[in-house]
Short mmCIF file of C-alpha atoms in Angstrom, two decimals:
data_model
loop_
_atom_site.label_atom_id
_atom_site.label_comp_id
_atom_site.label_asym_id
_atom_site.label_seq_id
_atom_site.Cartn_x
_atom_site.Cartn_y
_atom_site.Cartn_z
CA MET D 1 -0.12 0.04 0.28
CA LEU D 2 1.15 3.38 -0.75
CA THR D 3 1.75 5.91 2.26
CA ILE D 4 -0.23 9.13 1.27
CA THR D 5 0.01 11.92 3.45
CA PRO D 6 -0.89 15.78 3.03
CA GLU D 7 2.81 16.50 2.90
CA SER D 8 3.47 13.97 -0.04
CA ILE D 9 0.31 15.45 -2.17
CA TRP D 10 1.49 19.09 -1.12
CA ALA D 11 4.82 18.35 -2.46
CA ASP D 12 3.64 17.32 -5.66
CA ILE D 13 1.37 20.28 -6.17
CA GLU D 14 4.23 22.45 -5.57
CA THR D 15 6.22 20.94 -8.17
CA ILE D 16 3.73 21.13 -10.80
CA GLN D 17 3.20 24.82 -9.73
CA SER D 18 6.76 25.65 -9.97
CA ARG D 19 7.25 23.44 -13.35
CA THR D 20 4.10 24.31 -15.04
CA PRO D 21 4.11 20.97 -17.10
CA LEU D 22 2.41 20.93 -20.55
CA VAL D 23 -0.21 18.39 -20.24
CA LEU D 24 -1.35 17.34 -23.88
CA ASN D 25 -4.94 16.12 -23.76
CA ILE D 26 -6.37 14.12 -26.39
CA THR D 27 -9.93 14.21 -25.21
CA ASN D 28 -13.66 14.70 -26.03
CA TYR D 29 -15.45 17.56 -27.20
CA VAL D 30 -17.85 17.62 -23.97
CA VAL D 31 -15.03 18.43 -21.55
CA MET D 32 -12.19 20.13 -23.26
CA ASN D 33 -12.82 23.85 -21.55
CA THR D 34 -13.57 22.31 -17.98
CA THR D 35 -10.47 20.01 -18.30
CA ALA D 36 -8.33 22.92 -19.45
CA ASN D 37 -9.40 24.95 -16.40
CA ALA D 38 -9.12 22.45 -13.86
CA LEU D 39 -5.68 21.98 -15.15
CA LEU D 40 -5.01 25.98 -15.09
CA ALA D 41 -6.29 25.75 -11.53
CA LEU D 42 -3.93 23.09 -10.40
CA GLY D 43 -1.20 25.10 -11.94
CA ALA D 44 -0.39 22.97 -15.07
CA SER D 45 -0.57 24.09 -18.64
CA PRO D 46 -3.19 22.61 -20.80
CA VAL D 47 -3.06 22.00 -24.50
CA MET D 48 -5.74 20.21 -26.66
CA ALA D 49 -4.68 18.94 -29.93
CA HIS D 50 -5.89 15.85 -31.92
CA ALA D 51 -4.78 16.76 -35.61
CA VAL D 52 -2.83 13.88 -37.04
CA GLU D 53 -0.54 16.42 -38.67
CA GLU D 54 0.77 17.89 -35.49
CA VAL D 55 0.10 15.40 -32.56
CA GLU D 56 3.53 13.96 -32.42
CA ASP D 57 5.18 17.22 -32.38
CA MET D 58 3.07 18.45 -29.50
CA THR D 59 3.71 15.27 -27.70
CA ARG D 60 7.46 15.44 -27.85
CA LEU D 61 6.61 19.01 -25.88
CA ALA D 62 4.43 17.59 -23.26
CA GLY D 63 5.38 16.77 -19.57
CA ALA D 64 2.50 13.93 -19.91
CA LEU D 65 -0.27 12.87 -22.61
CA VAL D 66 -3.89 12.35 -21.43
CA VAL D 67 -5.86 10.09 -24.15
CA ASN D 68 -9.65 9.90 -23.39
CA ILE D 69 -11.93 8.30 -25.89
CA GLY D 70 -15.13 10.13 -24.92
CA THR D 71 -16.33 11.43 -28.31
CA LEU D 72 -14.52 8.61 -30.19
CA SER D 73 -14.06 8.73 -33.81
CA THR D 74 -12.12 6.94 -36.44
CA ALA D 75 -9.99 10.18 -37.39
CA TRP D 76 -8.83 10.62 -33.99
CA ILE D 77 -7.65 7.28 -33.58
CA GLN D 78 -4.82 7.41 -35.69
CA SER D 79 -3.71 10.50 -33.87
CA MET D 80 -4.05 8.66 -30.39
CA GLU D 81 -1.81 6.04 -31.62
CA ARG D 82 0.69 8.34 -33.10
CA ALA D 83 0.83 10.44 -30.07
CA MET D 84 0.88 7.35 -27.57
CA ALA D 85 3.91 5.71 -29.63
CA ALA D 86 6.07 9.11 -29.33
CA ALA D 87 5.15 9.65 -25.92
CA GLY D 88 6.50 5.71 -25.22
CA SER D 89 9.36 6.25 -27.09
CA ARG D 90 10.69 9.34 -25.19
CA GLY D 91 9.32 7.97 -21.76
CA ILE D 92 6.76 10.45 -21.56
CA PRO D 93 4.18 9.20 -18.97
CA VAL D 94 0.60 8.28 -20.59
CA VAL D 95 -2.72 8.21 -19.00
CA PHE D 96 -5.38 6.34 -20.60
CA ASP D 97 -9.41 7.02 -20.16
CA PRO D 98 -11.22 4.08 -21.75
CA VAL D 99 -14.62 6.43 -21.58
CA GLY D 100 -17.34 4.05 -22.30
CA ALA D 101 -15.42 0.98 -22.95
CA GLY D 102 -18.09 -1.84 -22.89
CA ALA D 103 -21.12 0.29 -24.31
CA THR D 104 -20.23 -0.78 -27.85
CA PRO D 105 -17.76 -3.30 -29.58
CA PHE D 106 -16.06 -0.65 -31.49
CA ARG D 107 -15.20 1.52 -28.48
CA THR D 108 -14.09 -1.44 -26.40
CA ALA D 109 -12.08 -2.74 -29.22
CA THR D 110 -10.33 0.52 -29.61
CA ALA D 111 -9.54 0.77 -26.12
CA ARG D 112 -7.77 -2.73 -26.18
CA VAL D 113 -5.83 -1.76 -29.26
CA LEU D 114 -4.42 1.65 -27.73
CA LEU D 115 -3.61 -0.24 -24.65
CA ALA D 116 -1.61 -3.06 -26.45
CA GLY D 117 0.84 -0.32 -27.91
CA GLY D 118 2.58 -0.54 -24.53
CA ALA D 119 2.94 3.22 -23.76
CA VAL D 120 0.17 3.49 -21.11
CA ARG D 121 1.63 4.08 -17.42
CA LEU D 122 -1.94 4.79 -15.78
CA ILE D 123 -5.33 3.90 -16.73
CA ARG D 124 -8.33 5.68 -14.84
CA GLY D 125 -11.70 4.61 -15.30
CA ASN D 126 -15.02 3.41 -13.65
CA ALA D 127 -15.76 0.19 -12.74
CA SER D 128 -17.71 -1.03 -15.63
CA GLU D 129 -15.09 0.56 -17.98
CA ILE D 130 -12.12 -0.99 -16.31
CA MET D 131 -13.92 -4.74 -16.20
CA ALA D 132 -14.71 -4.20 -19.91
CA LEU D 133 -11.29 -3.97 -20.70
CA LEU D 134 -11.05 -7.53 -19.47
CA ASP D 135 -14.22 -9.21 -20.25
CA THR D 136 -16.39 -8.34 -23.49
CA SER D 137 -19.60 -9.64 -21.72
CA VAL D 138 -19.37 -6.57 -19.28
CA VAL D 139 -21.93 -3.76 -20.51
CA THR D 140 -21.74 -0.41 -19.69
CA ARG D 141 -24.62 2.14 -19.58
CA GLY D 142 -23.10 4.63 -21.96
CA VAL D 143 -20.56 6.27 -20.02
CA ASP D 144 -22.08 5.57 -16.63
CA SER D 145 -20.72 2.42 -14.57
CA THR D 146 -22.83 -0.46 -13.64
CA ALA D 147 -20.90 -1.65 -10.87
CA GLY D 148 -19.31 -0.33 -7.88
CA SER D 149 -15.52 0.30 -7.65
CA ILE D 150 -14.80 -2.67 -5.44
CA ASP D 151 -16.17 -4.98 -7.99
CA ALA D 152 -13.41 -4.01 -10.38
CA VAL D 153 -10.22 -4.43 -8.09
CA ASP D 154 -9.63 -7.90 -9.45
CA ALA D 155 -9.82 -6.64 -12.96
CA ALA D 156 -7.79 -3.77 -12.25
CA THR D 157 -5.18 -5.90 -10.67
CA GLN D 158 -4.95 -8.15 -13.89
CA LEU D 159 -4.98 -5.20 -16.06
CA ALA D 160 -1.99 -3.72 -14.00
CA LYS D 161 -0.06 -6.91 -14.49
CA THR D 162 -0.97 -7.42 -18.40
CA TYR D 163 0.08 -3.88 -19.28
CA ALA D 164 2.71 -3.16 -16.55
CA CYS D 165 0.73 0.14 -15.39
CA ALA D 166 -1.25 1.33 -12.63
CA VAL D 167 -4.89 1.24 -12.61
CA CYS D 168 -7.08 3.56 -10.80
CA VAL D 169 -10.87 2.70 -10.35
CA SER D 170 -12.86 5.56 -9.32
CA GLY D 171 -16.11 5.41 -7.25
CA GLU D 172 -17.35 6.00 -3.65
CA THR D 173 -13.63 4.90 -2.92
CA ASP D 174 -11.14 5.17 -5.57
CA TYR D 175 -9.00 2.22 -5.68
CA ILE D 176 -5.42 2.25 -7.19
CA VAL D 177 -3.78 -0.93 -8.15
CA ALA D 178 -0.10 -1.41 -8.98
CA GLY D 179 1.28 -4.82 -9.04
CA GLU D 180 0.18 -6.35 -5.69
CA ALA D 181 -0.39 -3.20 -4.18
CA LEU D 182 -3.92 -1.76 -3.56
CA THR D 183 -4.55 1.73 -2.13
CA GLY D 184 -7.83 3.26 -1.36
CA ILE D 185 -8.84 6.83 -1.22
CA ALA D 186 -12.19 7.38 0.48
CA ASN D 187 -12.91 10.75 -1.27
CA GLY D 188 -15.73 9.84 -3.75
CA HIS D 189 -18.92 11.73 -3.95
CA VAL D 190 -22.28 10.89 -5.56
CA MET D 191 -21.88 14.22 -7.53
CA MET D 192 -19.06 12.66 -9.71
CA THR D 193 -21.98 10.93 -11.46
CA ARG D 194 -24.22 13.87 -11.82
CA VAL D 195 -21.87 16.78 -13.11
CA THR D 196 -20.60 16.34 -16.50
CA GLY D 197 -17.17 15.44 -17.28
CA LEU D 198 -15.94 15.30 -13.47
CA GLY D 199 -14.26 11.70 -14.37
CA CYS D 200 -12.58 13.05 -17.51
CA ILE D 201 -11.10 16.15 -15.38
CA ALA D 202 -9.83 13.51 -12.43
CA THR D 203 -7.99 11.77 -15.51
CA ALA D 204 -6.67 14.98 -16.83
CA LEU D 205 -5.46 15.75 -12.94
CA CYS D 206 -3.87 12.40 -12.97
CA GLY D 207 -2.07 13.46 -16.24
CA ALA D 208 -0.52 16.53 -14.26
CA PHE D 209 0.65 14.60 -11.38
CA ALA D 210 2.42 12.00 -13.59
CA ALA D 211 4.26 14.67 -15.32
CA VAL D 212 6.00 15.41 -12.21
CA ASN D 213 5.87 12.13 -9.91
CA PRO D 214 7.58 9.10 -11.71
CA ASP D 215 5.36 6.69 -9.73
CA PRO D 216 2.03 6.51 -11.76
CA ALA D 217 0.42 4.67 -8.43
CA ALA D 218 1.28 7.85 -6.34
CA ALA D 219 0.33 10.16 -9.10
CA ALA D 220 -3.11 8.58 -9.45
CA ALA D 221 -3.51 8.60 -5.64
CA HIS D 222 -2.46 12.26 -5.22
CA ALA D 223 -4.73 13.23 -8.15
CA MET D 224 -7.72 11.77 -6.70
CA ALA D 225 -7.28 12.99 -3.27
CA VAL D 226 -7.09 16.46 -4.72
CA MET D 227 -10.01 15.63 -7.10
#
């Protein structure tokens, strides 16, 4: 289990504010503005870019890459793949949000293809999304979870092993899995399911913390505590 303290969280926040890391977001239309404002409020520097012509160049400038498939389209998948490959080759942390995985075969298959590239250091999603990445029989209700976060811990553990990354399952209690270690952050609130884009914002904050903290599990725990 990670040791998360106010001091460790604040140390990362101060580093974000002093370094102002560029966080590249290939994210959905619904949350671009609110995500940018959340990152600015934390002290990071957000950029939203998804054009295939520039995404590799933009990735090379970033401290972290956040990939969110919320408003998925074929035109964006190539950009996501290129950006993730560029980040992986340069050791830039990639945070992946499999929004709506389990809702449609196209969405679930795309999430798995992107994960198979091997660049992802942290996956953050709700319980149904995390479970659907392993089991095609799991069905989500659009982008809403049909399971509690505790129900997805086993799936998160398997994903963490399969893709050599950390996994954050958000819910009433947020669970962060890395290897055999499991950490719970009991900060969840029902309002997360009632306000548009709060899960996506949480993922973006994970990106900001991952830009300054080399431990993706600690970055996720700090981000979710702040969220």
